[in-house]
Every structure is written in structure tokens, then in C-alpha cells.
Amino acid sequence: MFIRSNTSILALAAAATLGSAISAYADGELNLYSSRHYDTDERLYSDFTDATGIAINRIEGNADELIARMSAEGGNSPVDVFLTVDTVRITRAKELGLLQSVDSALLEQKIPAYLQDADNQWFAFSQRARILFYDKTDVANPPATYQDLAKPEYAGMVCIRSSSNVYTQNITAALTAHLGEDAVQDWASAVVGNFARDPQGGDTDQLRGIASGECDIAMSNTYYFARALRKGDKSMSAEDLANIGWVFPNQNELGAHMNISGGGVAVNAPNRENAVKFLEYLASERAQQYFSAGNDEYPAVPGVGLSASVATLGIFRPDALPLSEIADNIEPAVRILSEAGWE
Ligand code: FE
């Protein structure tokens, strides 16, 4: 268990909102662009400021908007650190030349190789698995793999997000990397044939679909379910939650599909030293525990304890596919989903 105390408002006072400008270099400051959208992250930032005296000026926004903003700002960009969720976005920031390599013995030692960019331009600080959930009262034989979602026995049972959602694109891209385009095209068409309803809503809405009886099987990131267990949910009773079972898919081969939240130092970071300090702080035991206790994610650093809600889900075999291969297969994945008529 982790002890929580009131969030310091120091960093909050310095936080900026999207659309406002922040000045570039200032001693003892760090300019952060973040697309993480979790209230609990306040604690991550205020602890860093408390420990180092470095104030964080934060601009939050949609990842694509922040990437566009960094591109437009070019050499005048005040941003020191870009933090985001999703492999594809952080990879795109690198490909656009928006990040720089960081040579940190500490990050090298703490963050496993598969959770870092090969050129050290970004590092993952937390992980989430995209797994299957099911109605224990209705489904006697839940799917054991992502491929199983295509089986005729699950006709009319599957709830899943739309093809415009990056999570859907990522899992399809990962399967494409593993199985090839033809096999995944067949899979996607069959899964569409098994939909319980047109794709709609966010991850928690897929879980709520099980609770309401509309869905028998659903796909969601682990942290949404762990959060519902920890905090409850306005549309799901304790009994509803108790009736939701989960499956870490593909445990005999491939492993469960993983995604990350990560960050890197901006190519023109005015406060480069502070930026590296901040990334190193995100790999600290304390920061890693916030990712787990605050947002129900899996820490990136091995050996960091899981919060109670995350530990409830249990241990599993993750897919070891290099994250860059997911990014490389997004294009065919989007085409496959479209051809399958996946809304
Ligand atoms: Fe999410």
C-alpha cells in the first residue's frame, strides 16, 4: 500500500493551459507538454518540484495537437519534455525530428531495453495491457486469444472500440506484425461479424456494456478496469464488477498486447539539464509507484511494487513485440479495419 497525502499546489500554480504561451529558458524551470489526462499526475509533478526546486510549466492537450504545435514552433519552441500515451504518437514525434537522444546511465539501467527507443529519444514510464473482459454469468468459455474473437461461437457478443481509436489500430497493427496482413484481414472481418453493437464509446463504456448486458465480451486497457475496482464506477455496481471476468490473451504464444506512456526530451529543449532530471525522476521508485497507485498502470521499472487494484489483475506474459513494429504496421492496420467495415 502507498501513503497518499494532499497534492501540493505548487506545480498547479505554475501550470499553464493549452493556448497560453510559456517563456523558454528560465533557471529552475521545466516546460512540459503532456497529453496524459489523469488528475493523479499532479502528484508526480509537485513531488518533482518539491524535491528539486524546479518549477514545471505545463501545457496539456491532445497528443496530435501538441505534436503539431511543437512542429510549428520549431527552433523557438519552449518545450523541454514531451510526455504522451501511446507508442505511435511518441514514435511519430521522433520521426518528425522533435526529440533528441538522451545519454543517461540511470535511464539505461532502469528502463528495460524493449521499453526504450533504440536511439534513446524516448523512454516508456508506464505500461498498460489491452485485454479481454467477459460476463461471467453468460460466457462459460471465454476467448483465450485475440484470434478467438473471430470464432463463430461469439457471434453477436463482442463489444470493441471504433477503428478511429488508436487502441484499436495498435492491437490490429500488433497482430499484423505477428500474423501477417491476410490472416488479420480475415480476423477483422470475422470480428466485425461478431459485434454485439456498432463500435462506440471509450474503454470504460465497453466494460459498462458488459454490466448492462449489451455485451458478453469486451476489450479494454487494464487500467480502466483496475480504476473501477479501486474507485467504483457510476454505471457499474459492485455486483456488476464482480461479474466481470478477465483474460490475459495469448498466454501460450505472443503474450498480451502492450502499450505505453512515455516521454522524451525536445530537440530544442531550452532547459535540457532539467529535462533529463525530470525523465530520471519519472523512473524513480516513487514516481513509478504513482503510475501504479494513481492511474492503475503497470510500472515500467522492474521490481516496483504494484498497487492493490493492479495486483488484483494478476501477473501475465506480455507481448515482447518491439513497439516500433506496432508503429510500422499502423498503415496496413487502418486499411484492414476499413476493408473489414469496422466502423
Ligand atoms: Fe486510455
Coordinates of N, CA, C and O and ligand atoms in Angstrom, one line a residue, residues 37-38 128 161 167 203 221 223-224, ligand 1:
H37 N -3.8 12.6 -19.3 CA -5.0 13.4 -18.9 C -5.6 12.9 -17.6 O -6.8 12.7 -17.4
Y38 N -4.7 12.6 -16.7 CA -5.1 12.0 -15.4 C -4.8 12.9 -14.3 O -3.7 13.4 -14.1
R128 N 0.5 -0.5 -20.1 CA -0.9 -1.0 -19.9 C -1.1 -2.1 -20.9 O -0.5 -2.1 -22.0
R161 N -13.9 -1.0 -29.5 CA -13.9 0.4 -29.9 C -13.8 0.6 -31.4 O -13.5 -0.4 -32.1
Y167 N -6.2 2.8 -29.9 CA -6.0 1.5 -29.2 C -6.4 0.3 -30.2 O -5.7 -0.7 -30.2
D203 N -13.0 3.0 -23.4 CA -12.8 1.7 -22.8 C -13.8 1.4 -21.7 O -14.3 0.3 -21.6
N221 N -8.3 -1.5 -22.0 CA -7.0 -1.5 -21.3 C -7.2 -1.8 -19.8 O -8.2 -1.5 -19.2
Y223 N -6.0 -0.5 -17.1 CA -6.2 0.5 -16.1 C -7.6 1.0 -15.9 O -7.9 1.5 -14.8
Y224 N -8.4 0.9 -16.9 CA -9.8 1.3 -16.7 C -10.6 0.4 -15.8 O -11.4 0.8 -15.0
Ligands
FE1 FE -6.7 5.5 -22.2

